[in-house]
PDB file of C-alpha atoms in Angstrom:
ATOM      1  CA  GLU N 265       0.228  -0.065  -0.108  1.00 76.00           C
ATOM      2  CA  LEU N 266       1.529   3.369  -1.160  1.00 81.00           C
ATOM      3  CA  LYS N 267       1.898   5.745   1.953  1.00 89.00           C
ATOM      4  CA  VAL N 268       2.539   9.204   1.808  1.00 94.00           C
ATOM      5  CA  GLU N 269       4.209  10.835   4.864  1.00 96.00           C
ATOM      6  CA  GLN N 270       4.583  14.499   5.000  1.00 97.00           C
ATOM      7  CA  ASN N 271       6.621  16.597   7.766  1.00 97.00           C
ATOM      8  CA  PRO N 272       6.171  18.709   9.610  1.00 97.00           C
ATOM      9  CA  LEU N 273       2.276  18.763   9.821  1.00 96.00           C
ATOM     10  CA  PHE N 274       2.356  22.469  11.341  1.00 96.00           C
ATOM     11  CA  LEU N 275       4.951  24.970  10.686  1.00 95.00           C
ATOM     12  CA  SER N 276       4.645  28.260  12.621  1.00 95.00           C
ATOM     13  CA  MET N 277       7.563  30.778  10.790  1.00 92.00           C
ATOM     14  CA  GLN N 278       8.626  34.120  11.097  1.00 94.00           C
ATOM     15  CA  GLU N 279       8.657  36.181   7.830  1.00 96.00           C
ATOM     16  CA  GLY N 280      11.974  36.489   6.397  1.00 96.00           C
ATOM     17  CA  LYS N 281      12.876  32.824   7.455  1.00 96.00           C
ATOM     18  CA  ASN N 282      13.730  29.656   5.543  1.00 97.00           C
ATOM     19  CA  TYR N 283      12.243  26.314   5.998  1.00 95.00           C
ATOM     20  CA  THR N 284      11.631  23.093   4.411  1.00 97.00           C
ATOM     21  CA  ILE N 285       8.756  20.788   3.967  1.00 98.00           C
ATOM     22  CA  TYR N 286       9.353  17.128   3.404  1.00 98.00           C
ATOM     23  CA  CYS N 287       7.327  14.278   1.711  1.00 97.00           C
ATOM     24  CA  ASN N 288       8.198  10.766   1.853  1.00 96.00           C
ATOM     25  CA  TYR N 289       6.426   8.074   0.325  1.00 94.00           C
ATOM     26  CA  SER N 290       6.585   4.176   0.340  1.00 91.00           C
ATOM     27  CA  THR N 291       6.891   2.826  -3.209  1.00 80.00           C
ATOM     28  CA  THR N 292       8.126   3.448  -6.500  1.00 77.00           C
ATOM     29  CA  SER N 293       6.724   6.424  -8.403  1.00 73.00           C
ATOM     30  CA  ASP N 294       7.881   8.900 -10.939  1.00 70.00           C
ATOM     31  CA  ARG N 295       5.202  11.436 -10.552  1.00 83.00           C
ATOM     32  CA  LEU N 296       5.021  13.695  -7.332  1.00 91.00           C
ATOM     33  CA  TYR N 297       2.418  16.762  -7.069  1.00 93.00           C
ATOM     34  CA  TRP N 298       2.261  19.660  -4.591  1.00 96.00           C
ATOM     35  CA  TYR N 299      -0.454  21.486  -4.108  1.00 95.00           C
ATOM     36  CA  ARG N 300      -1.691  24.681  -1.941  1.00 96.00           C
ATOM     37  CA  GLN N 301      -4.997  25.169  -0.288  1.00 94.00           C
ATOM     38  CA  ASP N 302      -6.334  28.255   1.418  1.00 93.00           C
ATOM     39  CA  PRO N 303      -8.945  27.753   4.203  1.00 88.00           C
ATOM     40  CA  GLY N 304     -12.242  26.928   2.615  1.00 84.00           C
ATOM     41  CA  LYS N 305     -10.840  26.995  -0.707  1.00 88.00           C
ATOM     42  CA  SER N 306      -9.816  24.220  -3.184  1.00 89.00           C
ATOM     43  CA  LEU N 307      -6.524  22.717  -4.411  1.00 92.00           C
ATOM     44  CA  GLU N 308      -4.296  25.111  -6.276  1.00 92.00           C
ATOM     45  CA  SER N 309      -1.480  23.168  -8.069  1.00 91.00           C
ATOM     46  CA  LEU N 310       1.986  24.308  -7.425  1.00 94.00           C
ATOM     47  CA  PHE N 311       4.646  21.870  -8.943  1.00 93.00           C
ATOM     48  CA  VAL N 312       4.715  18.653 -11.055  1.00 92.00           C
ATOM     49  CA  LEU N 313       7.866  16.962 -10.633  1.00 92.00           C
ATOM     50  CA  LEU N 314       8.049  14.112 -13.319  1.00 86.00           C
ATOM     51  CA  SER N 315      11.560  12.594 -12.911  1.00 82.00           C
ATOM     52  CA  ASN N 316      14.463  11.981 -10.501  1.00 83.00           C
ATOM     53  CA  GLY N 317      16.246  15.138  -9.943  1.00 86.00           C
ATOM     54  CA  ALA N 318      13.458  17.348 -10.968  1.00 89.00           C
ATOM     55  CA  VAL N 319      13.680  20.982  -9.435  1.00 93.00           C
ATOM     56  CA  LYS N 320      11.087  23.432 -10.088  1.00 94.00           C
ATOM     57  CA  GLN N 321      10.841  26.958  -8.719  1.00 96.00           C
ATOM     58  CA  GLU N 322       8.245  29.494  -8.379  1.00 94.00           C
ATOM     59  CA  GLY N 323       8.739  32.860  -6.365  1.00 96.00           C
ATOM     60  CA  ARG N 324       9.681  31.797  -3.027  1.00 97.00           C
ATOM     61  CA  LEU N 325       8.894  28.230  -3.413  1.00 97.00           C
ATOM     62  CA  MET N 326      11.225  25.481  -4.614  1.00 98.00           C
ATOM     63  CA  ALA N 327      10.366  21.856  -4.982  1.00 97.00           C
ATOM     64  CA  SER N 328      12.772  18.974  -5.760  1.00 96.00           C
ATOM     65  CA  LEU N 329      12.339  15.265  -6.290  1.00 94.00           C
ATOM     66  CA  ASP N 330      14.723  12.591  -5.389  1.00 93.00           C
ATOM     67  CA  THR N 331      12.801   9.171  -6.499  1.00 89.00           C
ATOM     68  CA  LYS N 332      15.690   6.703  -5.260  1.00 90.00           C
ATOM     69  CA  ALA N 333      15.341   8.148  -1.900  1.00 92.00           C
ATOM     70  CA  ARG N 334      11.398   8.498  -2.448  1.00 93.00           C
ATOM     71  CA  LEU N 335      11.651  12.023  -1.211  1.00 95.00           C
ATOM     72  CA  SER N 336      10.472  15.236  -2.057  1.00 96.00           C
ATOM     73  CA  THR N 337      11.132  18.643  -0.653  1.00 98.00           C
ATOM     74  CA  LEU N 338       9.330  22.106  -0.650  1.00 98.00           C
ATOM     75  CA  HIS N 339      11.705  24.889   0.201  1.00 98.00           C
ATOM     76  CA  ILE N 340      10.177  28.215   1.510  1.00 97.00           C
ATOM     77  CA  THR N 341      12.739  31.187   1.083  1.00 97.00           C
ATOM     78  CA  ALA N 342      12.309  34.297   2.916  1.00 96.00           C
ATOM     79  CA  ALA N 343       8.882  33.605   3.893  1.00 95.00           C
ATOM     80  CA  VAL N 344       6.030  36.102   3.564  1.00 96.00           C
ATOM     81  CA  HIS N 345       2.388  36.248   5.170  1.00 95.00           C
ATOM     82  CA  ASP N 346       0.854  35.301   1.815  1.00 95.00           C
ATOM     83  CA  LEU N 347       2.274  32.040   2.155  1.00 97.00           C
ATOM     84  CA  SER N 348       0.281  30.930   4.949  1.00 97.00           C
ATOM     85  CA  ALA N 349      -1.695  28.051   3.786  1.00 97.00           C
ATOM     86  CA  THR N 350      -1.711  24.325   3.906  1.00 96.00           C
ATOM     87  CA  TYR N 351       0.496  22.339   1.477  1.00 97.00           C
ATOM     88  CA  PHE N 352      -0.083  18.965   0.194  1.00 96.00           C
ATOM     89  CA  CYS N 353       2.196  16.649  -1.613  1.00 96.00           C
ATOM     90  CA  ALA N 354       0.621  13.881  -3.664  1.00 94.00           C
ATOM     91  CA  VAL N 355       1.791  10.704  -5.357  1.00 90.00           C
ATOM     92  CA  GLU N 356       0.259   8.844  -8.000  1.00 81.00           C
ATOM     93  CA  GLY N 357      -0.813   5.177  -6.492  1.00 67.00           C
ATOM     94  CA  TYR N 358      -1.077   1.950  -8.552  1.00 59.00           C
ATOM     95  CA  GLY N 359       2.735   1.811  -9.651  1.00 49.00           C
ATOM     96  CA  GLY N 360       2.203   5.276 -11.108  1.00 46.00           C
ATOM     97  CA  SER N 361      -0.900   4.772 -13.201  1.00 51.00           C
ATOM     98  CA  GLN N 362      -2.975   7.650 -13.728  1.00 63.00           C
ATOM     99  CA  GLY N 363      -5.741   8.799 -11.462  1.00 68.00           C
ATOM    100  CA  ASN N 364      -5.267   7.239  -7.930  1.00 76.00           C
ATOM    101  CA  LEU N 365      -3.728  10.259  -6.175  1.00 87.00           C
ATOM    102  CA  ILE N 366      -2.410   9.503  -2.548  1.00 89.00           C
ATOM    103  CA  PHE N 367      -1.957  12.573  -0.518  1.00 93.00           C
ATOM    104  CA  GLY N 368      -0.273  13.498   2.694  1.00 95.00           C
ATOM    105  CA  LYS N 369      -1.719  14.762   5.579  1.00 94.00           C
ATOM    106  CA  GLY N 370      -0.808  18.334   4.605  1.00 96.00           C
ATOM    107  CA  THR N 371       1.565  20.946   6.300  1.00 97.00           C
ATOM    108  CA  LYS N 372      -0.273  23.879   7.779  1.00 96.00           C
ATOM    109  CA  LEU N 373       2.053  26.760   7.293  1.00 96.00           C
ATOM    110  CA  SER N 374       1.478  30.025   9.262  1.00 97.00           C
ATOM    111  CA  VAL N 375       3.899  32.725   8.572  1.00 96.00           C
ATOM    112  CA  LYS N 376       3.859  35.304  11.286  1.00 93.00           C
ATOM    113  CA  PRO N 377       5.119  39.201  10.973  1.00 85.00           C
TER     114      PRO N 377
ATOM    115  CA  SER C 119      -5.021  23.647 -17.939  1.00 68.00           C
ATOM    116  CA  ALA C 120      -9.051  22.776 -17.750  1.00 78.00           C
ATOM    117  CA  VAL C 121     -11.391  24.528 -15.720  1.00 88.00           C
ATOM    118  CA  ILE C 122     -13.733  22.892 -13.533  1.00 93.00           C
ATOM    119  CA  SER C 123     -16.913  24.286 -12.156  1.00 94.00           C
ATOM    120  CA  GLN C 124     -18.529  22.545  -9.432  1.00 96.00           C
ATOM    121  CA  LYS C 125     -21.972  23.163  -7.725  1.00 96.00           C
ATOM    122  CA  PRO C 126     -23.204  23.590  -5.201  1.00 97.00           C
ATOM    123  CA  SER C 127     -20.390  25.335  -3.387  1.00 95.00           C
ATOM    124  CA  ARG C 128     -22.031  24.089   0.051  1.00 96.00           C
ATOM    125  CA  ASP C 129     -24.980  22.856   1.330  1.00 97.00           C
ATOM    126  CA  ILE C 130     -26.571  22.065   4.894  1.00 98.00           C
ATOM    127  CA  CYS C 131     -28.552  18.545   4.610  1.00 97.00           C
ATOM    128  CA  GLN C 132     -30.889  16.766   6.994  1.00 98.00           C
ATOM    129  CA  ARG C 133     -29.738  13.038   7.591  1.00 97.00           C
ATOM    130  CA  GLY C 134     -31.380  10.362   5.427  1.00 98.00           C
ATOM    131  CA  THR C 135     -31.447  12.625   2.707  1.00 98.00           C
ATOM    132  CA  SER C 136     -29.596  12.932  -0.531  1.00 98.00           C
ATOM    133  CA  LEU C 137     -27.243  15.572  -2.575  1.00 98.00           C
ATOM    134  CA  THR C 138     -26.210  15.566  -5.814  1.00 98.00           C
ATOM    135  CA  ILE C 139     -22.737  17.279  -6.631  1.00 98.00           C
ATOM    136  CA  GLN C 140     -22.057  18.294 -10.330  1.00 98.00           C
ATOM    137  CA  CYS C 141     -18.882  19.149 -12.030  1.00 97.00           C
ATOM    138  CA  GLN C 142     -18.410  21.000 -15.454  1.00 97.00           C
ATOM    139  CA  VAL C 143     -15.046  21.004 -17.286  1.00 94.00           C
ATOM    140  CA  ASP C 144     -14.724  23.488 -19.917  1.00 92.00           C
ATOM    141  CA  SER C 145     -13.015  20.951 -22.247  1.00 90.00           C
ATOM    142  CA  GLN C 146     -13.161  17.367 -22.895  1.00 90.00           C
ATOM    143  CA  VAL C 147     -11.547  14.927 -20.348  1.00 87.00           C
ATOM    144  CA  THR C 148     -11.268  11.218 -20.476  1.00 85.00           C
ATOM    145  CA  MET C 149     -11.093  10.719 -16.897  1.00 87.00           C
ATOM    146  CA  MET C 150     -12.640  12.524 -13.672  1.00 92.00           C
ATOM    147  CA  PHE C 151     -12.154  11.905 -10.327  1.00 93.00           C
ATOM    148  CA  TRP C 152     -14.060  12.274  -6.829  1.00 96.00           C
ATOM    149  CA  TYR C 153     -12.325  12.989  -3.532  1.00 96.00           C
ATOM    150  CA  ARG C 154     -13.590  13.498  -0.088  1.00 97.00           C
ATOM    151  CA  GLN C 155     -11.871  15.895   2.351  1.00 94.00           C
ATOM    152  CA  GLN C 156     -13.295  15.340   5.983  1.00 94.00           C
ATOM    153  CA  PRO C 157     -12.769  18.229   8.562  1.00 90.00           C
ATOM    154  CA  GLY C 158      -9.182  19.036   9.141  1.00 87.00           C
ATOM    155  CA  GLN C 159      -8.063  16.007   7.009  1.00 90.00           C
ATOM    156  CA  SER C 160      -6.240  15.258   3.590  1.00 91.00           C
ATOM    157  CA  LEU C 161      -7.891  14.229   0.694  1.00 93.00           C
ATOM    158  CA  THR C 162      -8.960  10.458  -0.186  1.00 93.00           C
ATOM    159  CA  LEU C 163      -9.799   9.419  -3.576  1.00 92.00           C
ATOM    160  CA  ILE C 164     -13.668   8.126  -3.637  1.00 95.00           C
ATOM    161  CA  ALA C 165     -13.744   6.849  -7.503  1.00 93.00           C
ATOM    162  CA  THR C 166     -12.770   7.422 -11.032  1.00 91.00           C
ATOM    163  CA  ALA C 167     -15.342   8.272 -13.526  1.00 92.00           C
ATOM    164  CA  ASN C 168     -14.817   7.122 -17.143  1.00 85.00           C
ATOM    165  CA  GLN C 169     -17.212   8.292 -19.994  1.00 83.00           C
ATOM    166  CA  GLY C 170     -19.243   5.261 -21.061  1.00 81.00           C
ATOM    167  CA  SER C 171     -18.279   2.856 -18.158  1.00 82.00           C
ATOM    168  CA  GLU C 172     -19.048   2.253 -14.656  1.00 88.00           C
ATOM    169  CA  ALA C 173     -17.413   4.084 -12.202  1.00 92.00           C
ATOM    170  CA  THR C 174     -14.301   2.327 -10.298  1.00 91.00           C
ATOM    171  CA  TYR C 175     -14.553   2.862  -6.608  1.00 93.00           C
ATOM    172  CA  GLU C 176     -11.770   2.934  -4.000  1.00 91.00           C
ATOM    173  CA  SER C 177     -11.872   0.555  -1.101  1.00 89.00           C
ATOM    174  CA  GLY C 178     -14.062   1.495   1.461  1.00 93.00           C
ATOM    175  CA  PHE C 179     -16.461   3.539  -1.315  1.00 96.00           C
ATOM    176  CA  VAL C 180     -19.634   1.813  -3.005  1.00 96.00           C
ATOM    177  CA  ILE C 181     -21.726   2.657  -5.433  1.00 97.00           C
ATOM    178  CA  ASP C 182     -25.159   2.373  -3.494  1.00 97.00           C
ATOM    179  CA  LYS C 183     -23.710   5.129  -1.161  1.00 98.00           C
ATOM    180  CA  PHE C 184     -21.863   7.268  -3.788  1.00 98.00           C
ATOM    181  CA  PRO C 185     -23.384   6.898  -7.191  1.00 97.00           C
ATOM    182  CA  ILE C 186     -21.579   8.559 -10.044  1.00 96.00           C
ATOM    183  CA  SER C 187     -22.678   9.444 -13.513  1.00 94.00           C
ATOM    184  CA  ARG C 188     -20.603  10.354 -16.528  1.00 94.00           C
ATOM    185  CA  PRO C 189     -22.754  11.082 -19.407  1.00 92.00           C
ATOM    186  CA  ASN C 190     -20.628  12.753 -21.285  1.00 92.00           C
ATOM    187  CA  LEU C 191     -16.627  14.066 -21.503  1.00 92.00           C
ATOM    188  CA  THR C 192     -17.316  17.288 -20.069  1.00 93.00           C
ATOM    189  CA  PHE C 193     -19.756  16.754 -17.145  1.00 95.00           C
ATOM    190  CA  SER C 194     -19.941  14.353 -13.985  1.00 96.00           C
ATOM    191  CA  THR C 195     -22.187  14.210 -10.636  1.00 97.00           C
ATOM    192  CA  LEU C 196     -21.314  12.445  -7.612  1.00 98.00           C
ATOM    193  CA  THR C 197     -24.514  11.454  -5.293  1.00 98.00           C
ATOM    194  CA  VAL C 198     -23.895  11.250  -1.473  1.00 98.00           C
ATOM    195  CA  SER C 199     -27.029   9.046  -0.442  1.00 98.00           C
ATOM    196  CA  ASN C 200     -28.873   8.601   2.643  1.00 98.00           C
ATOM    197  CA  MET C 201     -26.662  10.883   4.314  1.00 98.00           C
ATOM    198  CA  SER C 202     -25.410  10.840   7.874  1.00 97.00           C
ATOM    199  CA  PRO C 203     -23.537  13.329   9.851  1.00 97.00           C
ATOM    200  CA  GLU C 204     -20.312  11.368   9.133  1.00 96.00           C
ATOM    201  CA  ASP C 205     -20.480  12.557   5.459  1.00 97.00           C
ATOM    202  CA  SER C 206     -19.995  16.065   6.568  1.00 97.00           C
ATOM    203  CA  SER C 207     -17.024  16.788   4.244  1.00 96.00           C
ATOM    204  CA  ILE C 208     -15.488  18.592   1.410  1.00 95.00           C
ATOM    205  CA  TYR C 209     -16.288  16.761  -1.626  1.00 97.00           C
ATOM    206  CA  LEU C 210     -13.935  17.808  -4.666  1.00 96.00           C
ATOM    207  CA  CYS C 211     -13.769  16.603  -8.306  1.00 96.00           C
ATOM    208  CA  SER C 212     -10.747  16.695 -10.559  1.00 93.00           C
ATOM    209  CA  ASP C 213      -9.329  15.691 -13.747  1.00 89.00           C
ATOM    210  CA  LEU C 214      -5.773  15.353 -15.290  1.00 75.00           C
ATOM    211  CA  GLY C 215      -5.640  18.826 -16.554  1.00 67.00           C
ATOM    212  CA  THR C 216      -3.602  19.453 -19.698  1.00 60.00           C
ATOM    213  CA  GLY C 217      -1.294  16.483 -19.874  1.00 54.00           C
ATOM    214  CA  GLU C 218       1.291  15.976 -17.104  1.00 59.00           C
ATOM    215  CA  ARG C 219       2.698  19.560 -17.228  1.00 66.00           C
ATOM    216  CA  TYR C 220      -0.049  20.849 -14.874  1.00 70.00           C
ATOM    217  CA  GLY C 221      -1.351  17.914 -13.114  1.00 79.00           C
ATOM    218  CA  TYR C 222      -4.577  17.409 -11.664  1.00 86.00           C
ATOM    219  CA  THR C 223      -7.191  20.229 -11.763  1.00 89.00           C
ATOM    220  CA  PHE C 224      -9.430  20.513  -9.053  1.00 92.00           C
ATOM    221  CA  GLY C 225     -13.003  21.750  -9.034  1.00 94.00           C
ATOM    222  CA  SER C 226     -13.790  24.688  -6.117  1.00 93.00           C
ATOM    223  CA  GLY C 227     -15.306  21.909  -3.748  1.00 95.00           C
ATOM    224  CA  THR C 228     -18.753  21.349  -2.045  1.00 96.00           C
ATOM    225  CA  ARG C 229     -18.795  21.685   1.478  1.00 95.00           C
ATOM    226  CA  LEU C 230     -21.351  19.405   3.018  1.00 97.00           C
ATOM    227  CA  THR C 231     -22.824  19.701   6.677  1.00 97.00           C
ATOM    228  CA  VAL C 232     -25.136  17.140   7.578  1.00 98.00           C
ATOM    229  CA  VAL C 233     -27.467  17.763  10.509  1.00 97.00           C
TER     230      VAL C 233
END
């Protein structure tokens, strides 16, 4: 059974600081997704990581994927209040076939002035 | 990537009743997916809906409780039947989006409260 573990589950940061969210998964998969969810809202796609060593950056967020270690990271640089949200990673189950996204429990990020 | 319109956005329902949630995609998509997000929890896949065939349900979800329709390539419905307070959740539909580049696109979600 594919399991996806995120840590930390809660993260309180000060503005301007850096931090990393970790996403470990238990079986082979070459596709990993990061999403953002604001309270009461749907999911916004942040990154799609398709291969080992993939690195993508958007603004203050950078995501990477190590398929050998079954690990993805979401790095936050110089956090600002607008980044406060819950961040989910997700991996496709069933040996990587399309459709069955297995989500981590999410990391609730709070950025304080 | 595709845009998915989902409605209703929220509803409060009496136990024992049923609610049908609709998702409309602005382009034709082969596969659509229905997820449940229980309060404070992550998302769990309920079923995959392909046009022209029966939906495929994940373990723990059954057709009698969550019947799904997929009459064409742009539309799908999920019905939550014989509701109980435990069904109070956010329900979301999604599709693959524009190939692999943009990942899965999600609808805006339906926040269901059963009283």
